[in-house]
Amino acid sequence: MAMTLRHFRILQTVAETGSFTKAAARLYITQSAVSHAIREMEEETGTELFDRLPRNVRLTPCGQLLLEEVTPILASCDTLEAHMGRLEYQAPLRIVSSITIASFWLPEALWRFHSEWPDTEVYVDVAPAAAVMDLLQKGKADLALTEGTLPQGAYVCDIFASYSMKILCAPGYRKRPGPADVKELSQEKLLLREKGSAVRDTFDSALYLKGYAAHPRWTSVNSQALIEAAKAGLGITVLPEPLVEKEIQKGELVELEVADFKLVNELIAVRHRSKYVTMPMRGLLKCVRSCKGRIVKGQGIPQI
């Protein structure tokens, strides 16, 4: 007969209570089941494990040695059982996010999430928008936060916010007063993000629908480089409004109005349709939907 965890638990309980009857009551089994299990263990070990005294039972030296061996095993089982009901809460979540979302939306969302789900770790990869869906498709993330058009495929998409894109230049760069038209914009010295970025793709698509194409003088993966180039009067840039608020407020950049040409990017939380959604993931999605998109420096995280 092979001894099992059930045998070990009965041995431990009889030793703690000093009684087969009390052990049976604590374990919610019959006294005969306790006696039978102890007999099986004594047959397996070839020795008596308990001295049967008139009023109680007491471990023999051999029984004490066996109990010392099985106690760490039972303690590990107790720890495992305690964790079993919280596996969903302890399993980490993995997010891949576009740069703009990671800069202006994700910090607040994760602060809210960690305050509500402190036992769940979250790992974040920040990538260009073009790479975000690729990482989700390869199974390297549970949730993708991306911008622009809705991805095609077996996904669940949740639009949780949007931002406008500003067409900007240095004060005095443009001499002609009044709004520009799309043709004039397409012929300007353009300072643009790289192809594949959400901002560039939205801009290119909007120009294409008007019958024009962009031929940028500058192409950069770094938005700050484009901001500095525009401030220096080298051309016109197109960037997310949250990224250029400071420069607009200071008057370092001014918005160029283009007739009938509005640029907006939607922000989308994307997950595989067939993937099981844990309770912490539901909580994370709720926090993403509720965040305001800005944390004002010096004022801390807004209260929930």
Short mmCIF file of C-alpha atoms in Angstrom, two decimals:
data_model
loop_
_atom_site.label_atom_id
_atom_site.label_comp_id
_atom_site.label_asym_id
_atom_site.label_seq_id
_atom_site.Cartn_x
_atom_site.Cartn_y
_atom_site.Cartn_z
CA MET A 1 0.00 0.00 0.00
CA ALA A 2 1.29 3.46 -0.87
CA MET A 3 0.75 6.07 1.80
CA THR A 4 -1.11 9.19 0.62
CA LEU A 5 -1.60 12.74 1.80
CA ARG A 6 -4.83 11.52 3.43
CA HIS A 7 -2.81 9.13 5.61
CA PHE A 8 -0.38 11.89 6.55
CA ARG A 9 -3.20 14.27 7.46
CA ILE A 10 -4.85 11.66 9.68
CA LEU A 11 -1.51 10.93 11.38
CA GLN A 12 -0.98 14.64 12.09
CA THR A 13 -4.53 15.17 13.39
CA VAL A 14 -4.44 12.14 15.70
CA ALA A 15 -1.11 13.36 17.08
CA GLU A 16 -2.56 16.86 17.69
CA THR A 17 -5.81 15.69 19.32
CA GLY A 18 -4.48 12.61 21.13
CA SER A 19 -7.63 10.75 20.14
CA PHE A 20 -8.97 8.78 17.21
CA THR A 21 -12.47 10.03 18.00
CA LYS A 22 -11.49 13.71 18.14
CA ALA A 23 -9.39 13.36 14.99
CA ALA A 24 -12.36 11.85 13.16
CA ALA A 25 -14.60 14.74 14.28
CA ARG A 26 -12.08 17.36 13.14
CA LEU A 27 -11.62 15.68 9.74
CA TYR A 28 -15.35 14.97 9.26
CA ILE A 29 -14.80 11.22 8.79
CA THR A 30 -15.70 8.18 10.87
CA GLN A 31 -13.58 6.86 13.73
CA SER A 32 -13.29 3.53 11.93
CA ALA A 33 -11.78 5.33 8.91
CA VAL A 34 -9.16 6.92 11.18
CA SER A 35 -8.34 3.58 12.84
CA HIS A 36 -8.12 1.86 9.46
CA ALA A 37 -5.75 4.49 8.07
CA ILE A 38 -3.45 4.26 11.09
CA ARG A 39 -3.38 0.47 10.80
CA GLU A 40 -2.45 0.73 7.13
CA MET A 41 0.41 3.09 7.97
CA GLU A 42 1.66 0.78 10.72
CA GLU A 43 1.58 -2.15 8.31
CA GLU A 44 3.50 -0.12 5.74
CA THR A 45 6.16 1.03 8.21
CA GLY A 46 6.31 -2.29 10.06
CA THR A 47 6.05 -0.63 13.46
CA GLU A 48 3.57 0.89 15.91
CA LEU A 49 3.05 4.59 15.40
CA PHE A 50 0.88 5.25 18.48
CA ASP A 51 0.77 3.93 21.99
CA ARG A 52 -2.87 3.18 22.82
CA LEU A 53 -3.29 4.44 26.37
CA PRO A 54 -6.46 4.15 28.52
CA ARG A 55 -7.58 7.76 27.96
CA ASN A 56 -5.71 8.82 24.82
CA VAL A 57 -3.13 7.85 22.25
CA ARG A 58 0.43 9.10 22.03
CA LEU A 59 3.02 8.97 19.28
CA THR A 60 5.74 6.38 19.63
CA PRO A 61 9.31 7.46 18.81
CA CYS A 62 8.87 5.93 15.35
CA GLY A 63 5.57 7.78 14.96
CA GLN A 64 7.27 11.02 15.97
CA LEU A 65 9.98 10.51 13.33
CA LEU A 66 7.36 9.90 10.65
CA LEU A 67 5.39 12.98 11.70
CA GLU A 68 8.54 15.12 11.45
CA GLU A 69 9.02 13.86 7.87
CA VAL A 70 5.45 14.52 6.72
CA THR A 71 4.85 17.87 8.47
CA PRO A 72 6.74 19.97 5.83
CA ILE A 73 4.84 18.13 3.09
CA LEU A 74 1.51 18.95 4.70
CA ALA A 75 2.56 22.57 5.26
CA SER A 76 3.39 22.89 1.54
CA CYS A 77 0.01 21.40 0.66
CA ASP A 78 -1.73 23.90 2.95
CA THR A 79 0.11 26.76 1.23
CA LEU A 80 -0.83 25.41 -2.19
CA GLU A 81 -4.49 25.09 -1.20
CA ALA A 82 -4.49 28.68 0.04
CA HIS A 83 -3.11 29.81 -3.30
CA MET A 84 -5.42 27.71 -5.46
CA GLY A 85 -8.36 30.05 -5.01
CA ARG A 86 -6.25 33.09 -5.89
CA LEU A 87 -4.46 31.88 -9.00
CA GLU A 88 -6.28 34.41 -11.18
CA TYR A 89 -5.15 37.23 -8.92
CA GLN A 90 -1.53 36.10 -8.76
CA ALA A 91 -1.01 35.37 -12.46
CA PRO A 92 0.72 38.37 -14.11
CA LEU A 93 -0.88 40.39 -16.89
CA ARG A 94 1.15 41.39 -19.94
CA ILE A 95 0.35 44.56 -21.90
CA VAL A 96 1.82 45.90 -25.10
CA SER A 97 1.12 49.59 -25.64
CA SER A 98 1.77 52.20 -28.28
CA ILE A 99 4.06 55.04 -27.26
CA THR A 100 1.39 57.75 -27.06
CA ILE A 101 -0.94 55.65 -24.91
CA ALA A 102 1.94 54.62 -22.65
CA SER A 103 2.88 58.27 -22.21
CA PHE A 104 -0.52 59.80 -21.49
CA TRP A 105 -3.10 57.14 -20.58
CA LEU A 106 -1.44 54.02 -19.24
CA PRO A 107 0.27 55.41 -16.10
CA GLU A 108 -3.03 56.61 -14.63
CA ALA A 109 -4.82 53.39 -15.64
CA LEU A 110 -2.17 51.22 -13.98
CA TRP A 111 -2.15 53.35 -10.84
CA ARG A 112 -5.89 52.79 -10.53
CA PHE A 113 -5.47 49.09 -11.26
CA HIS A 114 -2.73 48.51 -8.67
CA SER A 115 -4.79 50.28 -6.00
CA GLU A 116 -7.65 47.83 -6.63
CA TRP A 117 -5.67 44.68 -7.50
CA PRO A 118 -2.44 44.87 -5.47
CA ASP A 119 -1.62 41.16 -5.83
CA THR A 120 -1.57 41.16 -9.64
CA GLU A 121 1.67 42.12 -11.35
CA VAL A 122 1.52 43.89 -14.70
CA TYR A 123 4.34 43.82 -17.27
CA VAL A 124 4.35 46.41 -20.05
CA ASP A 125 6.09 46.50 -23.42
CA VAL A 126 6.02 49.90 -25.15
CA ALA A 127 6.35 49.62 -28.91
CA PRO A 128 5.61 51.58 -32.10
CA ALA A 129 1.97 51.23 -33.11
CA ALA A 130 2.95 49.08 -36.10
CA ALA A 131 4.51 46.46 -33.78
CA VAL A 132 1.80 46.37 -31.11
CA MET A 133 -0.62 44.04 -32.90
CA ASP A 134 2.22 41.82 -34.05
CA LEU A 135 3.24 41.20 -30.43
CA LEU A 136 -0.36 40.44 -29.45
CA GLN A 137 -0.75 38.06 -32.38
CA LYS A 138 2.42 36.19 -31.39
CA GLY A 139 1.02 35.63 -27.89
CA LYS A 140 3.52 37.91 -26.16
CA ALA A 141 0.77 40.02 -24.57
CA ASP A 142 -2.68 39.50 -23.06
CA LEU A 143 -3.86 42.98 -24.05
CA ALA A 144 -2.80 45.45 -26.73
CA LEU A 145 -3.39 49.19 -26.43
CA THR A 146 -3.12 50.67 -29.88
CA GLU A 147 -4.25 53.65 -31.99
CA GLY A 148 -5.85 54.34 -35.33
CA THR A 149 -7.97 51.90 -37.31
CA LEU A 150 -9.63 48.84 -35.78
CA PRO A 151 -7.50 45.72 -36.35
CA GLN A 152 -8.95 42.95 -38.48
CA GLY A 153 -9.21 39.38 -37.21
CA ALA A 154 -10.59 37.40 -34.30
CA TYR A 155 -10.24 40.22 -31.79
CA VAL A 156 -12.44 42.01 -29.30
CA CYS A 157 -11.86 45.76 -29.70
CA ASP A 158 -12.84 48.38 -27.14
CA ILE A 159 -12.48 52.05 -28.12
CA PHE A 160 -11.75 53.79 -24.82
CA ALA A 161 -10.62 57.31 -25.82
CA SER A 162 -9.41 59.47 -28.69
CA TYR A 163 -7.11 62.40 -29.32
CA SER A 164 -6.92 65.04 -32.00
CA MET A 165 -3.78 65.57 -34.02
CA LYS A 166 -2.44 69.09 -34.40
CA ILE A 167 -0.85 70.56 -37.50
CA LEU A 168 1.82 72.89 -36.11
CA CYS A 169 4.51 75.34 -37.11
CA ALA A 170 6.61 78.04 -35.50
CA PRO A 171 5.02 81.50 -35.03
CA GLY A 172 5.62 83.52 -38.18
CA TYR A 173 6.58 80.46 -40.25
CA ARG A 174 3.57 80.83 -42.54
CA LYS A 175 3.28 84.28 -44.13
CA ARG A 176 -0.08 83.83 -45.80
CA PRO A 177 -3.00 84.66 -43.46
CA GLY A 178 -6.08 82.50 -43.01
CA PRO A 179 -6.63 78.74 -43.25
CA ALA A 180 -4.56 76.63 -45.58
CA ASP A 181 -6.05 74.08 -47.95
CA VAL A 182 -5.06 70.42 -48.18
CA LYS A 183 -3.14 70.88 -51.43
CA GLU A 184 -1.03 73.64 -49.88
CA LEU A 185 -0.38 71.47 -46.82
CA SER A 186 0.77 68.53 -48.94
CA GLN A 187 3.31 70.78 -50.69
CA GLU A 188 4.77 72.20 -47.48
CA LYS A 189 8.02 71.19 -45.80
CA LEU A 190 6.57 68.41 -43.68
CA LEU A 191 8.20 67.05 -40.52
CA LEU A 192 6.53 63.70 -39.93
CA ARG A 193 6.69 60.52 -37.93
CA GLU A 194 7.82 57.35 -39.68
CA LYS A 195 5.49 55.20 -41.78
CA GLY A 196 3.80 52.58 -39.62
CA SER A 197 3.28 54.94 -36.70
CA ALA A 198 -0.38 55.62 -35.90
CA VAL A 199 0.03 59.39 -36.39
CA ARG A 200 1.69 59.02 -39.79
CA ASP A 201 -0.77 56.40 -41.01
CA THR A 202 -3.75 58.57 -40.06
CA PHE A 203 -2.23 61.61 -41.74
CA ASP A 204 -1.33 59.71 -44.92
CA SER A 205 -4.82 58.18 -45.11
CA ALA A 206 -6.50 61.57 -44.69
CA LEU A 207 -4.33 63.08 -47.44
CA TYR A 208 -4.98 60.11 -49.73
CA LEU A 209 -8.75 60.53 -49.37
CA LYS A 210 -8.29 64.12 -50.58
CA GLY A 211 -6.20 63.00 -53.53
CA TYR A 212 -2.77 64.00 -52.20
CA ALA A 213 0.33 62.37 -50.75
CA ALA A 214 2.95 63.46 -48.23
CA HIS A 215 6.61 63.94 -49.18
CA PRO A 216 8.24 64.84 -45.86
CA ARG A 217 11.51 66.71 -45.51
CA TRP A 218 12.04 65.08 -42.12
CA THR A 219 11.03 61.58 -41.04
CA SER A 220 11.65 60.64 -37.43
CA VAL A 221 10.76 57.94 -34.90
CA ASN A 222 11.24 60.56 -32.21
CA SER A 223 8.41 63.08 -31.75
CA GLN A 224 10.57 65.45 -29.70
CA ALA A 225 12.96 65.80 -32.62
CA LEU A 226 10.05 66.91 -34.80
CA ILE A 227 8.87 69.38 -32.15
CA GLU A 228 12.32 70.98 -32.01
CA ALA A 229 12.59 71.10 -35.80
CA ALA A 230 9.19 72.80 -36.05
CA LYS A 231 10.11 75.28 -33.29
CA ALA A 232 13.24 76.14 -35.30
CA GLY A 233 11.07 77.05 -38.29
CA LEU A 234 12.16 74.14 -40.47
CA GLY A 235 8.66 73.11 -41.48
CA ILE A 236 5.24 71.89 -40.38
CA THR A 237 4.73 68.89 -38.10
CA VAL A 238 1.70 66.75 -37.25
CA LEU A 239 1.59 65.31 -33.72
CA PRO A 240 -0.88 64.21 -31.02
CA GLU A 241 -2.40 67.09 -29.08
CA PRO A 242 -1.38 65.75 -25.62
CA LEU A 243 2.24 65.71 -26.77
CA VAL A 244 2.38 69.37 -27.83
CA GLU A 245 0.12 71.09 -25.28
CA LYS A 246 3.07 72.67 -23.49
CA GLU A 247 4.57 74.14 -26.66
CA ILE A 248 1.18 75.51 -27.76
CA GLN A 249 0.53 77.08 -24.34
CA LYS A 250 3.95 78.74 -24.36
CA GLY A 251 3.43 80.04 -27.88
CA GLU A 252 6.44 78.12 -29.19
CA LEU A 253 4.23 76.40 -31.76
CA VAL A 254 0.98 77.56 -33.33
CA GLU A 255 -1.75 75.48 -34.88
CA LEU A 256 -2.19 75.71 -38.62
CA GLU A 257 -5.84 75.56 -39.56
CA VAL A 258 -6.52 73.47 -42.67
CA ALA A 259 -9.98 73.73 -44.18
CA ASP A 260 -12.06 70.53 -44.02
CA PHE A 261 -9.19 68.47 -42.63
CA LYS A 262 -9.65 67.11 -39.10
CA LEU A 263 -7.33 64.43 -37.78
CA VAL A 264 -8.40 62.17 -34.90
CA ASN A 265 -6.97 58.91 -33.64
CA GLU A 266 -9.08 56.49 -31.63
CA LEU A 267 -7.44 54.52 -28.82
CA ILE A 268 -8.31 50.84 -28.76
CA ALA A 269 -7.90 48.03 -26.23
CA VAL A 270 -7.57 44.78 -28.16
CA ARG A 271 -7.60 41.15 -26.99
CA HIS A 272 -8.03 37.78 -28.63
CA ARG A 273 -11.68 36.80 -28.92
CA SER A 274 -11.04 33.24 -27.72
CA LYS A 275 -8.81 34.18 -24.78
CA TYR A 276 -10.23 33.68 -21.29
CA VAL A 277 -10.73 36.99 -19.50
CA THR A 278 -9.70 36.77 -15.85
CA MET A 279 -11.18 38.95 -13.14
CA PRO A 280 -8.00 41.08 -12.94
CA MET A 281 -8.13 41.56 -16.72
CA ARG A 282 -11.73 42.78 -16.40
CA GLY A 283 -10.51 45.16 -13.70
CA LEU A 284 -7.69 46.40 -15.92
CA LEU A 285 -10.05 47.06 -18.82
CA LYS A 286 -12.32 49.01 -16.48
CA CYS A 287 -9.37 51.15 -15.33
CA VAL A 288 -8.29 51.79 -18.93
CA ARG A 289 -11.80 52.97 -19.84
CA SER A 290 -12.03 55.28 -16.82
CA CYS A 291 -8.67 57.06 -17.04
CA LYS A 292 -8.72 60.68 -18.18
CA GLY A 293 -5.58 60.63 -20.27
CA ARG A 294 -3.49 63.09 -18.31
CA ILE A 295 -1.68 63.22 -14.98
CA VAL A 296 -0.81 66.83 -14.22
CA LYS A 297 2.77 67.03 -13.01
CA GLY A 298 3.01 68.02 -9.36
CA GLN A 299 -0.63 67.20 -8.57
CA GLY A 300 -0.21 63.42 -8.20
CA ILE A 301 -2.64 60.73 -9.27
CA PRO A 302 -6.31 61.76 -9.30
CA GLN A 303 -8.52 60.17 -6.65
CA ILE A 304 -10.76 57.30 -7.68
#
